[in-house]
Amino acid sequence: MNIIEAKKRLEKLKIEIDYHRYNYHVLDRETISAAALDSLKNELFALENEYPELITSDSPTQRVAGAPLDKFEKAKHSRPMISLFDAFSESDMRDWKERNENYLERNLTEEYYCELKLDGLAISLNYKFGKLILAATRGDGKVGENVTMNVKTIQSIPLVLRKPEEKELLEVGFLKSEIKEVFSLLEGGVIEIRGEAIMTKKVFADLNKKYLAESRPALANTRNGVAGSIRQLDSKITAERKLDFYAYDLLLGDFERGEIVDTKEKSDALVRLLGLKVLADNAVCKDLDNVFSFFKKVGERREKLPFEIDGVVVKINNLKMWPVLGIVGKAPRYMMAYKFPAEQATTTINDIVWQVGRTGALTPTAILEPVNVGGATISRSTLHNFDEIERLDLRLGDTIIIERSGDVIPKVISVLKNLRSGKEKKIIPPSVCPMCGGKVEQIKDEVAYRCLNKSCFAVSLRQITHFVSKGAANFDGLGPKLIEQFLASGLIKDAADIYNIKKADLLSLERFAEKKADNVIEVINSRRELDVARFIYGLGIRHVGEETAMTLAEMIIHEIMEGAQLSKKVGAANAKTQLSGFLKIEHLISVLQHKTEEDLAKMEDIGPIVAESIYTFWRDEKNLEVLKKFEKNGLILTISTPQSKNTKTSALTGKIFVLTGSLSSLTRDEAKDKIRTLGAKTKESVTKDTDYVVAGESSGSKYDKAKELGITILDEDEFLKMIK
Ligand SMILES: [Zn+2]
């Protein structure tokens, strides 16, 4: 993106963000999820970082939170109600610790205090001489709205603080001197308690049921429900909403925080004794590892909790450290909002690929600018059918909202049409099949477009399954089921595409969690080098089995070696690379394209029919395209060291072996390798030229044929002795 494009995008982003912000923060109406809005802000922030000259004072990145509504009396906060820094991963949390250690210039060994991060409305309660005199919203952090009348309807907020007994305070660790100060504040000072007003999931569901019956607009979510209840002028409405309140902060009068109470844990205990609710789940964690397991357990229970939470707030338990660490920018160093991964994000559509299913139905998949959503990077999303594209009015280049929760496959939720630049392109279904090139038609009365070639999917599936099979590329763990899923979801069209599969692609598929995706990527990466004979066999050229592939490979290696020696004499630079054990696909193509059908037919074991098939294969444009794609996607062809170097001349040199049945001490491939290194050959069928037939368990017709022709038959023991 150049600066002119950036400026245009930036302007559009600012307007879009401001529109949603106004709805969300001022009108308490949700026109976009908080996560998607964050995603837009992140894009804006990144753009402004790249082009600082484009930052303006009215940019949404230059402000903290919503301004207070005029309809309320303003309330200035004694100390700012600051926002928190966000962390989304363990590494973010470790970075936070490291930053604090750098700041303190020492190791941070303090305990942490973990609290569930409630998703409601932050409220500050001021008690003077023990009586509630003011309740205020956060507002812009410095000045909030006086919502005392409404907050007074929340039953769990006491209008007069409870006076604890001395005994109770002693039990939770207070010293006599501390107790004296608490009592004097209760009687003659100000105590401020901050916390979150919330609406439980049950109240939310009941209210919406009621509103539905009365044809009133439904509440978007619990946070919205709380905000809408408190930030309106009729206290009767607030009362009907049955809100609840949990405290998370205690500010004791004019004293610098940390001076009366020394830990957050003790502070919470005091708040409870003063008659307010504090979440029972809050806990001390002695180090970050404990924080991580707390976070994990909370995440598992999240759905079952009676209220909505969006993460865990992690604070340094030692309150004496709070003023030491202080505040940087708009948030404190001593606490961190460790958030659950956002389930929505915004990104752009780079392309549409059409996948062909078993029935020939074409399904569009959106190729996305990779984006982190639901804790993973996602790069594709299925769109189910062409109707979906029309319903969303989706175009190439559009900015969209994508959603992913848990292991559910990502879904395009909506298009942000205001962000269009005019360069977006309409999406039309293909007229020819992307897999076989066959005709595509929309069948009458059907949503789907279909490839009319009935064997389209089956042929591709068979070809790819053959390529990954044991005798060819040998992709252990990439069974036919997975290949079918990849093919049906449009992730691959041919075998070469396998080498280009990314983790983000896999996470977009059904039944693919983090670990399974990692395993598949590991298998693919472990197979990036492939012997040229196995490669040729894997291509599935008609009539070319393992033996013929081997013959072709030997011929190719031989020619390239000769070529290399020739070039060596004239000092060609690439001679060395050709000998180093790797083979470029273009060399492979070039050698085979220089062979006439007659040349090929002269080779051992290759008759005119096989020769014609090989000849045609290496001249087909589509095949050549796929061949080059293999290399582009990171496949490296290896050549085994030529036989003349490696093989000992033995009594077996030149002998022909045929294997039948299974051996108990080594696999068929191992046996073949062994035979080859001794200078002998293996063949698939028994002829009069065969020297030995090795018969393992349950050997079949080859055994009978050998008997008939009077060929020496070896059992496993005899064979092992011979090749020793
Ligand atoms: Zn087709």
XYZ file of C-alpha atoms and ligand atoms in Angstrom:
725
model
C 0.000 0.000 0.000
C 1.417 3.398 -0.919
C 0.790 6.573 1.070
C -2.111 7.722 -1.102
C -3.888 4.385 -0.718
C -3.026 4.371 2.984
C -4.542 7.817 3.442
C -7.770 6.767 1.713
C -8.007 3.596 3.779
C -7.248 5.513 6.954
C -10.013 8.034 6.352
C -12.541 5.290 5.758
C -11.394 3.386 8.842
C -11.705 6.466 11.033
C -15.289 7.127 9.924
C -16.256 3.474 10.332
C -14.693 3.179 13.800
C -16.248 6.422 14.933
C -19.680 5.297 13.788
C -19.494 2.071 15.795
C -17.861 3.792 18.759
C -20.681 6.331 18.959
C -23.283 3.582 18.853
C -21.460 1.427 21.370
C -20.237 3.928 23.925
C -22.793 6.683 23.715
C -26.027 5.055 22.598
C -25.233 1.651 24.182
C -26.198 0.053 20.904
C -24.033 -2.674 19.442
C -23.561 -2.291 15.687
C -20.412 -4.436 15.590
C -18.781 -6.788 18.119
C -16.174 -5.295 20.428
C -13.650 -7.768 19.000
C -14.307 -6.738 15.389
C -14.085 -3.077 16.392
C -10.754 -3.770 18.101
C -9.596 -5.443 14.919
C -10.388 -2.302 12.887
C -8.613 -0.147 15.471
C -5.565 -2.405 15.241
C -5.474 -1.962 11.483
C -5.713 1.801 11.909
C -2.996 1.746 14.538
C -0.702 -0.313 12.289
C -1.289 2.057 9.362
C -0.540 5.077 11.534
C 2.620 3.415 12.741
C 3.715 2.956 9.160
C 2.747 6.499 8.155
C 3.050 8.658 11.303
C 2.541 11.771 9.182
C -1.077 10.678 8.691
C -1.983 10.717 12.394
C -4.560 13.391 13.221
C -5.798 14.512 16.629
C -9.317 13.245 15.852
C -8.076 9.695 15.211
C -9.793 7.032 17.364
C -6.322 5.879 18.416
C -5.743 9.227 20.145
C -8.507 8.854 22.708
C -9.149 6.676 25.753
C -12.848 5.976 26.159
C -16.320 7.392 25.684
C -17.232 10.863 26.911
C -19.887 11.144 29.635
C -23.468 11.690 28.502
C -24.806 15.208 28.955
C -28.039 13.993 30.464
C -26.119 12.987 33.612
C -24.446 15.190 36.164
C -20.660 14.911 35.808
C -18.592 13.288 38.544
C -14.846 13.861 38.768
C -12.883 10.808 39.910
C -10.560 11.166 42.910
C -8.051 9.103 41.017
C -8.389 8.312 37.289
C -10.250 5.116 36.398
C -7.525 3.856 34.134
C -7.688 1.233 31.451
C -5.620 -1.936 31.344
C -3.018 -3.300 28.969
C -4.167 -6.430 27.145
C -2.322 -9.728 26.825
C -3.541 -12.518 24.543
C -0.939 -15.228 25.076
C 1.508 -16.680 27.560
C 4.300 -14.976 25.712
C 2.530 -11.604 26.053
C 2.396 -12.268 29.799
C 6.074 -13.191 29.977
C 6.912 -10.008 28.067
C 4.959 -8.033 30.640
C 6.991 -9.565 33.469
C 10.211 -8.890 31.586
C 9.265 -5.253 30.981
C 8.591 -4.816 34.698
C 11.915 -6.437 35.569
C 13.739 -4.121 33.192
C 11.923 -1.205 34.730
C 12.764 -2.269 38.291
C 16.249 -3.458 37.322
C 15.730 -6.609 39.374
C 13.954 -9.965 39.208
C 10.265 -9.837 39.944
C 9.494 -12.560 42.504
C 6.227 -11.140 43.817
C 3.043 -13.210 43.883
C 0.188 -12.493 41.512
C -3.478 -12.030 42.317
C -5.837 -13.310 39.642
C -9.409 -12.107 39.214
C -12.040 -13.068 36.684
C -12.479 -10.202 34.258
C -16.216 -9.481 34.301
C -17.796 -8.075 31.174
C -20.069 -5.352 32.529
C -19.896 -1.678 33.357
C -17.183 -0.243 35.635
C -18.642 1.728 38.546
C -16.970 3.670 41.321
C -18.754 3.842 44.689
C -17.911 6.608 47.165
C -18.736 6.072 50.829
C -18.390 9.077 53.123
C -18.563 8.285 56.829
C -19.665 4.830 55.728
C -22.626 6.034 53.610
C -22.976 5.803 49.827
C -22.852 9.361 48.540
C -21.870 8.898 44.907
C -21.823 6.208 42.229
C -20.183 7.088 38.920
C -19.379 5.472 35.580
C -15.863 5.513 34.178
C -16.656 8.098 31.510
C -13.424 9.267 29.924
C -11.409 8.024 32.895
C -11.189 11.387 34.625
C -14.825 12.481 34.622
C -17.723 10.055 34.731
C -21.495 10.201 34.986
C -23.262 10.469 38.320
C -25.531 7.410 38.274
C -26.126 7.172 42.035
C -29.929 6.893 41.806
C -29.761 3.982 39.409
C -26.935 2.188 41.190
C -28.878 2.358 44.438
C -31.360 -0.103 42.922
C -28.651 -2.803 42.760
C -29.436 -4.996 45.748
C -25.891 -6.258 46.354
C -24.549 -2.732 46.852
C -24.928 -1.588 50.476
C -26.076 1.976 51.037
C -24.192 1.917 54.342
C -20.968 -0.006 54.755
C -20.964 -2.792 57.294
C -18.667 -2.207 60.262
C -16.495 -5.311 60.684
C -15.677 -6.655 64.114
C -12.074 -6.326 65.204
C -11.896 -10.107 65.578
C -12.877 -10.622 61.928
C -10.155 -8.281 60.720
C -7.553 -9.951 62.897
C -8.534 -13.294 61.370
C -7.771 -12.121 57.829
C -4.377 -10.802 58.882
C -4.943 -7.161 59.808
C -2.697 -5.610 62.444
C -4.157 -3.598 65.316
C -2.749 -0.368 63.852
C -4.312 -1.108 60.458
C -7.671 -1.864 62.062
C -7.643 1.492 63.813
C -7.192 3.296 60.512
C -9.948 1.323 58.805
C -12.341 2.188 61.627
C -11.461 5.872 61.527
C -12.124 5.951 57.765
C -15.471 4.264 58.237
C -16.493 6.791 60.825
C -14.928 9.968 59.537
C -13.409 9.554 56.082
C -14.010 8.463 52.519
C -13.748 4.910 51.262
C -13.962 4.326 47.522
C -14.801 0.924 46.142
C -14.631 0.190 42.430
C -16.076 -2.794 40.659
C -18.183 -4.093 37.839
C -21.950 -3.888 37.567
C -23.093 -6.974 35.700
C -26.151 -8.733 34.360
C -26.158 -12.507 34.788
C -26.745 -14.735 31.787
C -30.035 -15.903 33.282
C -31.436 -12.397 33.813
C -30.324 -11.509 30.282
C -32.131 -14.527 28.806
C -35.304 -13.909 30.865
C -35.407 -10.223 29.921
C -34.979 -10.937 26.236
C -37.735 -13.526 26.388
C -39.977 -10.929 27.975
C -39.004 -8.221 25.454
C -39.637 -10.591 22.591
C -43.137 -11.292 23.898
C -43.762 -7.538 24.204
C -42.254 -6.859 20.752
C -39.587 -4.643 22.324
C -36.017 -4.568 20.909
C -33.801 -7.272 22.413
C -30.582 -6.574 24.348
C -27.488 -7.343 22.277
C -25.481 -8.868 25.132
C -25.136 -8.714 28.920
C -22.640 -5.831 28.872
C -25.009 -3.894 26.710
C -27.831 -4.840 29.061
C -25.988 -3.401 32.064
C -24.901 -0.208 30.342
C -28.384 0.407 28.980
C -29.852 -0.153 32.445
C -27.561 2.187 34.314
C -27.038 4.893 31.729
C -30.692 5.899 31.416
C -32.672 8.252 33.582
C -35.477 6.084 34.938
C -34.368 4.203 38.062
C -37.414 1.945 37.832
C -35.979 0.451 34.648
C -32.652 -0.189 36.380
C -34.466 -1.960 39.207
C -36.358 -4.199 36.770
C -33.055 -5.300 35.208
C -31.869 -7.026 38.434
C -28.206 -6.075 38.151
C -25.437 -7.384 40.354
C -22.134 -5.892 41.478
C -18.691 -7.332 42.239
C -15.934 -5.179 43.705
C -12.351 -5.322 42.422
C -10.632 -2.304 43.898
C -10.504 -0.504 47.233
C -9.183 3.038 47.624
C -8.778 4.042 51.220
C -9.290 7.784 51.625
C -6.369 10.095 51.073
C -3.784 7.455 51.836
C -1.443 6.386 49.070
C -2.622 2.952 48.057
C -0.819 0.131 49.741
C -0.241 1.940 52.978
C -3.122 0.622 55.049
C -3.520 -2.806 53.480
C -0.434 -4.564 52.151
C -1.850 -7.135 49.712
C -4.670 -7.285 47.180
C -5.825 -10.502 48.816
C -6.267 -8.722 52.176
C -7.913 -5.778 50.465
C -10.539 -8.134 48.983
C -11.090 -9.698 52.394
C -11.779 -6.233 53.819
C -14.222 -5.401 51.018
C -16.163 -8.567 51.861
C -16.257 -7.588 55.528
C -17.532 -4.141 54.529
C -20.561 -5.895 53.046
C -19.838 -6.049 49.311
C -19.401 -9.018 47.005
C -16.019 -10.069 45.668
C -15.717 -13.009 43.255
C -15.014 -16.230 45.152
C -12.872 -17.473 42.257
C -10.158 -14.841 42.763
C -6.896 -16.432 43.888
C -3.252 -15.841 44.657
C -0.812 -17.444 42.178
C 2.794 -17.679 43.221
C 4.264 -17.339 39.729
C 3.324 -17.014 36.057
C 3.052 -20.778 35.558
C 0.364 -20.835 38.224
C -1.305 -17.880 36.537
C -1.343 -19.853 33.267
C -3.015 -22.875 34.841
C -5.532 -20.614 36.616
C -6.293 -18.998 33.249
C -6.706 -22.382 31.594
C -9.067 -23.699 34.253
C -11.158 -20.539 34.116
C -11.310 -20.835 30.326
C -12.684 -24.371 30.647
C -15.388 -23.214 33.084
C -16.221 -20.039 31.189
C -19.395 -21.352 29.539
C -20.751 -22.663 32.840
C -20.206 -19.447 34.817
C -23.414 -17.516 35.617
C -21.942 -14.311 34.160
C -19.909 -13.289 31.110
C -16.165 -12.884 31.503
C -13.605 -12.023 28.838
C -10.409 -13.019 30.604
C -8.477 -12.793 33.845
C -7.064 -9.638 35.404
C -3.621 -10.376 36.803
C -2.309 -7.981 39.466
C 0.819 -7.895 41.571
C -0.526 -9.027 44.957
C 1.849 -6.798 46.936
C 0.128 -3.400 46.979
C 3.340 -1.678 48.065
C 4.650 -2.421 44.564
C 1.820 -0.531 42.870
C 3.122 3.023 43.386
C 6.658 1.755 42.680
C 5.687 0.327 39.282
C 3.345 3.202 38.544
C 1.533 3.998 35.331
C 2.869 4.142 31.794
C 0.801 5.899 29.146
C -2.844 5.212 29.888
C -2.494 2.001 31.917
C -0.709 0.707 35.030
C 2.366 -1.512 34.973
C 1.216 -3.546 37.978
C -1.746 -5.219 36.339
C -2.618 -6.815 33.055
C -5.829 -7.927 31.378
C -5.074 -11.460 30.205
C -7.858 -11.927 27.676
C -9.421 -14.921 26.029
C -8.767 -14.882 22.304
C -11.225 -12.696 20.439
C -13.721 -14.737 18.456
C -14.214 -12.109 15.773
C -11.772 -10.130 13.673
C -11.741 -8.129 10.463
C -9.662 -8.965 7.414
C -9.793 -8.767 3.624
C -10.744 -11.290 0.933
C -7.822 -11.833 -1.410
C -9.278 -14.536 -3.618
C -12.008 -17.109 -4.076
C -11.147 -20.698 -4.942
C -13.739 -23.183 -6.095
C -13.568 -26.665 -4.670
C -15.168 -29.635 -6.345
C -16.934 -32.099 -4.078
C -17.659 -35.791 -4.521
C -20.907 -35.035 -6.300
C -19.241 -32.510 -8.584
C -20.795 -29.581 -6.701
C -18.628 -26.468 -6.719
C -18.183 -24.699 -3.389
C -16.471 -21.322 -3.026
C -13.781 -20.835 -0.382
C -12.587 -17.363 0.548
C -8.827 -16.918 0.709
C -8.215 -14.353 3.415
C -5.426 -12.060 4.412
C -4.186 -14.209 7.363
C -5.706 -12.991 10.620
C -5.599 -14.092 14.247
C -9.040 -15.058 15.463
C -10.139 -17.448 18.206
C -6.489 -17.880 19.166
C -5.260 -19.086 15.776
C -4.193 -17.619 12.468
C -6.819 -18.231 9.811
C -6.375 -17.875 6.043
C -9.480 -19.454 4.521
C -13.167 -19.754 5.103
C -15.725 -21.801 3.240
C -18.689 -19.897 1.838
C -20.882 -22.995 1.329
C -22.419 -21.961 -2.006
C -22.782 -19.157 -4.489
C -25.980 -17.972 -2.784
C -23.943 -17.180 0.311
C -21.747 -14.842 -1.764
C -24.822 -13.094 -3.137
C -26.503 -12.904 0.275
C -23.411 -11.251 1.791
C -22.860 -9.216 -1.390
C -19.256 -10.299 -1.122
C -16.625 -8.970 -3.524
C -12.920 -9.591 -4.001
C -10.969 -7.080 -1.920
C -13.789 -6.565 0.598
C -13.134 -6.067 4.303
C -15.135 -8.653 6.212
C -15.831 -9.746 9.769
C -14.781 -13.330 10.420
C -15.761 -15.418 13.417
C -14.176 -18.497 14.933
C -14.862 -19.960 18.367
C -13.225 -23.088 19.704
C -12.724 -25.652 16.969
C -15.735 -24.534 14.956
C -14.693 -23.648 11.409
C -14.325 -19.933 10.689
C -17.292 -18.146 9.161
C -17.655 -14.888 7.254
C -20.234 -12.892 9.231
C -20.619 -9.714 7.236
C -19.053 -7.282 4.791
C -18.045 -3.776 5.913
C -19.296 -2.070 2.783
C -18.407 1.434 3.983
C -14.747 0.482 3.697
C -14.943 -0.266 -0.039
C -12.533 1.667 -2.210
C -14.328 1.021 -5.489
C -11.693 -1.436 -6.689
C -13.546 -4.495 -5.338
C -14.462 -7.093 -7.937
C -17.709 -9.008 -8.341
C -17.402 -12.743 -7.880
C -18.764 -14.992 -10.604
C -18.874 -18.791 -10.620
C -16.339 -20.417 -12.986
C -17.568 -21.719 -16.328
C -15.042 -24.547 -16.401
C -14.145 -26.944 -13.592
C -10.952 -25.902 -11.763
C -10.002 -29.552 -11.288
C -10.660 -31.276 -14.609
C -11.414 -28.382 -16.977
C -14.852 -29.875 -17.672
C -18.023 -27.895 -18.217
C -19.746 -26.299 -15.218
C -23.494 -25.702 -15.054
C -26.067 -24.625 -12.543
C -28.626 -27.392 -12.410
C -32.240 -26.216 -12.539
C -33.892 -25.702 -9.140
C -30.579 -26.229 -7.423
C -28.366 -23.773 -5.578
C -25.159 -25.534 -6.534
C -23.045 -25.233 -9.648
C -21.714 -28.605 -10.758
C -18.868 -30.030 -12.837
C -20.563 -32.198 -15.433
C -17.642 -34.657 -15.581
C -18.928 -37.498 -13.423
C -15.500 -38.939 -12.558
C -13.876 -35.559 -11.825
C -13.456 -35.885 -8.066
C -12.729 -39.608 -8.057
C -9.911 -39.315 -10.599
C -8.180 -36.508 -8.711
C -8.587 -38.328 -5.420
C -7.093 -41.501 -6.877
C -4.127 -39.634 -8.356
C -3.262 -37.815 -5.156
C -3.772 -40.881 -2.981
C -1.377 -42.714 -5.270
C 1.235 -39.974 -4.933
C 1.227 -40.116 -1.124
C 1.236 -43.933 -1.039
C 4.034 -45.993 0.435
C 5.887 -46.803 -2.768
C 5.841 -43.140 -3.858
C 6.136 -40.084 -1.576
C 5.203 -42.220 1.440
C 3.328 -39.630 3.499
C 2.879 -41.593 6.701
C -0.190 -40.354 8.516
C -1.693 -38.608 5.511
C -4.268 -41.275 4.804
C -6.925 -41.332 2.079
C -9.496 -39.813 4.475
C -7.378 -36.705 5.037
C -6.543 -36.418 1.340
C -10.244 -36.577 0.582
C -10.960 -33.852 3.133
C -8.207 -31.637 1.685
C -9.499 -32.176 -1.827
C -13.160 -31.710 -0.927
C -12.412 -28.503 0.935
C -10.436 -27.106 -1.981
C -7.199 -26.987 -0.005
C -5.476 -29.066 -2.693
C -6.239 -29.698 -6.339
C -3.279 -31.950 -7.072
C -0.387 -33.648 -5.291
C 1.910 -30.627 -5.678
C -0.467 -28.541 -3.561
C 0.239 -30.769 -0.552
C 3.676 -29.182 -0.218
C 2.074 -25.761 0.083
C -0.334 -26.549 2.922
C -0.014 -24.092 5.811
C -1.128 -24.485 9.390
C -3.555 -21.592 9.014
C -5.215 -23.476 6.123
C -5.706 -26.584 8.228
C -7.221 -24.693 11.140
C -9.941 -23.553 8.767
C -11.048 -27.154 8.234
C -13.613 -29.198 10.096
C -12.228 -31.338 12.982
C -8.819 -29.677 12.895
C -7.429 -28.554 16.218
C -4.005 -27.086 16.873
C -2.262 -30.416 17.526
C -3.607 -32.286 14.529
C -2.610 -29.373 12.287
C 0.898 -29.383 13.740
C 1.212 -33.126 13.099
C 0.203 -32.811 9.454
C 2.633 -29.931 8.883
C 5.370 -31.994 10.504
C 4.705 -34.949 8.193
C 4.760 -32.673 5.137
C 7.993 -30.998 6.169
C 9.650 -34.352 6.827
C 8.881 -35.374 3.236
C 10.308 -32.406 1.384
C 13.103 -34.522 -0.093
C 11.988 -37.251 -2.431
C 13.938 -39.778 -4.451
C 13.466 -39.176 -8.163
C 12.376 -42.771 -8.880
C 9.671 -42.583 -6.218
C 8.643 -39.206 -7.606
C 8.226 -40.515 -11.151
C 6.288 -43.498 -9.855
C 4.082 -41.176 -7.771
C 3.128 -39.094 -10.821
C 0.871 -41.944 -11.839
C 1.909 -41.999 -15.509
C -0.137 -44.726 -17.174
C 1.662 -48.098 -17.322
C 4.611 -46.773 -15.283
C 4.981 -48.923 -12.177
C 7.761 -48.900 -9.618
C 10.164 -50.845 -11.824
C 9.702 -48.676 -14.889
C 10.027 -45.567 -12.748
C 13.312 -46.944 -11.461
C 14.540 -47.633 -14.978
C 13.658 -44.083 -16.031
C 15.336 -42.622 -12.946
C 18.529 -44.556 -13.607
C 18.564 -43.354 -17.185
C 18.061 -39.750 -16.056
C 20.789 -39.901 -13.425
C 23.129 -41.480 -15.941
C 22.506 -38.782 -18.544
C 22.862 -35.983 -16.071
C 26.099 -37.453 -14.726
C 27.485 -37.663 -18.225
C 26.323 -34.147 -18.913
C 27.941 -33.014 -15.703
C 31.255 -34.623 -16.553
C 31.103 -33.037 -19.942
C 30.421 -29.651 -18.458
C 33.134 -30.206 -15.885
C 35.646 -30.470 -18.670
C 34.589 -27.107 -19.972
C 34.320 -25.779 -16.450
C 30.596 -25.203 -16.143
C 29.597 -23.758 -12.825
C 26.492 -25.818 -12.287
C 28.234 -29.127 -12.723
C 28.716 -29.426 -8.999
C 25.115 -28.814 -8.032
C 23.976 -31.462 -10.408
C 26.241 -33.986 -8.751
C 25.402 -33.023 -5.202
C 22.483 -35.403 -4.919
C 19.681 -33.019 -5.885
C 17.940 -32.794 -9.183
C 16.096 -29.800 -10.533
C 12.681 -30.542 -12.016
C 13.570 -28.584 -15.159
C 16.490 -30.972 -15.766
C 14.201 -33.916 -15.276
C 11.720 -32.444 -17.754
C 14.459 -31.565 -20.204
C 15.978 -35.068 -20.221
C 12.602 -36.726 -20.751
C 11.477 -34.247 -23.396
C 14.586 -35.042 -25.414
C 13.586 -38.689 -25.679
C 11.640 -39.812 -28.703
C 9.133 -42.626 -28.418
C 11.682 -44.855 -30.168
C 14.404 -43.949 -27.636
C 12.093 -44.883 -24.804
C 10.898 -48.082 -26.412
C 14.504 -49.238 -26.679
C 14.901 -49.132 -22.911
C 14.738 -52.271 -20.871
C 11.201 -53.338 -19.977
C 9.575 -50.490 -21.891
C 7.449 -51.497 -24.833
C 5.796 -49.236 -27.415
C 2.612 -48.734 -25.368
C 4.513 -47.692 -22.248
C 6.837 -45.530 -24.360
C 3.899 -43.675 -25.880
C 2.383 -43.051 -22.472
C 5.646 -41.640 -21.080
C 6.240 -39.579 -24.209
C 2.791 -37.971 -24.030
C 2.940 -37.301 -20.313
C 6.047 -35.104 -20.488
C 4.605 -32.966 -23.229
C 1.228 -32.226 -21.675
C 1.005 -28.544 -20.643
C -1.143 -29.257 -17.595
C 1.290 -31.909 -16.367
C 4.252 -29.576 -16.836
C 2.492 -26.898 -14.809
C 1.953 -29.274 -11.913
C 5.547 -30.529 -12.183
C 6.936 -27.018 -11.830
C 4.556 -26.351 -8.952
C 6.118 -29.230 -6.996
C 9.436 -27.412 -6.961
C 7.881 -24.015 -6.313
C 6.100 -25.449 -3.279
C 9.349 -26.732 -1.830
C 9.789 -30.310 -2.995
C 13.426 -31.289 -3.528
C 14.219 -34.251 -5.771
C 17.131 -36.359 -4.611
C 19.132 -38.858 -6.615
C 20.633 -41.890 -4.952
C 24.330 -42.227 -5.584
C 24.806 -44.086 -8.856
C 25.221 -47.804 -8.586
C 28.751 -47.875 -9.971
C 29.991 -46.157 -6.820
C 27.941 -47.767 -4.144
C 27.412 -51.319 -5.200
C 29.899 -53.982 -4.531
C 30.509 -56.296 -7.382
C 29.159 -59.525 -6.062
C 28.124 -62.901 -7.276
C 24.665 -61.411 -7.610
C 25.537 -58.541 -9.955
C 23.050 -58.441 -12.810
C 20.805 -61.139 -11.352
C 17.046 -60.599 -11.487
C 14.897 -61.073 -8.374
C 11.142 -61.207 -8.001
C 9.571 -60.810 -4.565
C 6.298 -62.459 -3.617
C 4.438 -62.631 -0.301
C 5.586 -60.821 2.831
C 8.878 -61.233 4.671
C 8.955 -61.201 8.452
C 12.315 -59.532 9.103
C 12.261 -56.720 6.564
C 9.793 -54.751 4.467
C 9.476 -55.164 0.742
C 11.164 -51.789 0.171
C 14.089 -52.754 2.394
C 14.487 -56.026 0.566
C 14.488 -54.244 -2.785
C 17.091 -51.741 -1.598
C 19.292 -54.571 -0.380
C 19.038 -56.381 -3.705
C 19.882 -53.203 -5.621
C 22.937 -52.355 -3.562
C 24.293 -55.788 -4.434
C 24.062 -54.847 -8.087
C 21.091 -57.097 -8.718
C 17.673 -56.034 -9.957
C 14.104 -56.549 -8.870
C 11.214 -57.078 -11.232
C 7.487 -57.264 -10.698
C 6.685 -60.297 -12.811
C 8.246 -63.701 -13.231
C 9.633 -64.453 -16.716
C 12.154 -66.901 -18.042
C 14.851 -64.265 -17.392
C 14.126 -64.254 -13.653
C 16.995 -65.722 -11.614
C 15.417 -65.953 -8.163
C 11.953 -65.738 -6.697
C 11.906 -64.843 -3.018
C 8.759 -66.341 -1.519
C 7.551 -64.971 1.815
C 4.337 -65.620 3.744
C 1.238 -66.214 1.624
C 2.917 -65.846 -1.718
C 0.626 -66.048 -4.702
C 0.642 -66.700 -8.410
C 4.252 -65.630 -8.862
C 5.274 -68.651 -6.849
C 3.312 -70.969 -9.129
C 4.746 -69.295 -12.211
C 8.313 -69.706 -10.870
C 7.662 -73.372 -10.237
C 6.276 -73.805 -13.702
C 9.349 -72.165 -15.290
C 11.753 -74.026 -13.008
C 13.206 -70.889 -11.416
C 15.090 -71.097 -8.121
C 12.724 -70.283 -5.240
C 14.238 -68.901 -2.031
C 12.505 -68.834 1.331
C 13.215 -65.973 3.718
C 16.154 -67.648 5.476
C 17.866 -68.606 2.236
C 17.355 -65.092 0.886
C 18.796 -63.468 4.026
C 21.847 -65.710 3.863
C 22.379 -64.810 0.233
C 22.257 -61.057 0.726
C 24.263 -61.013 3.928
Zn -14.324 -31.379 -12.882
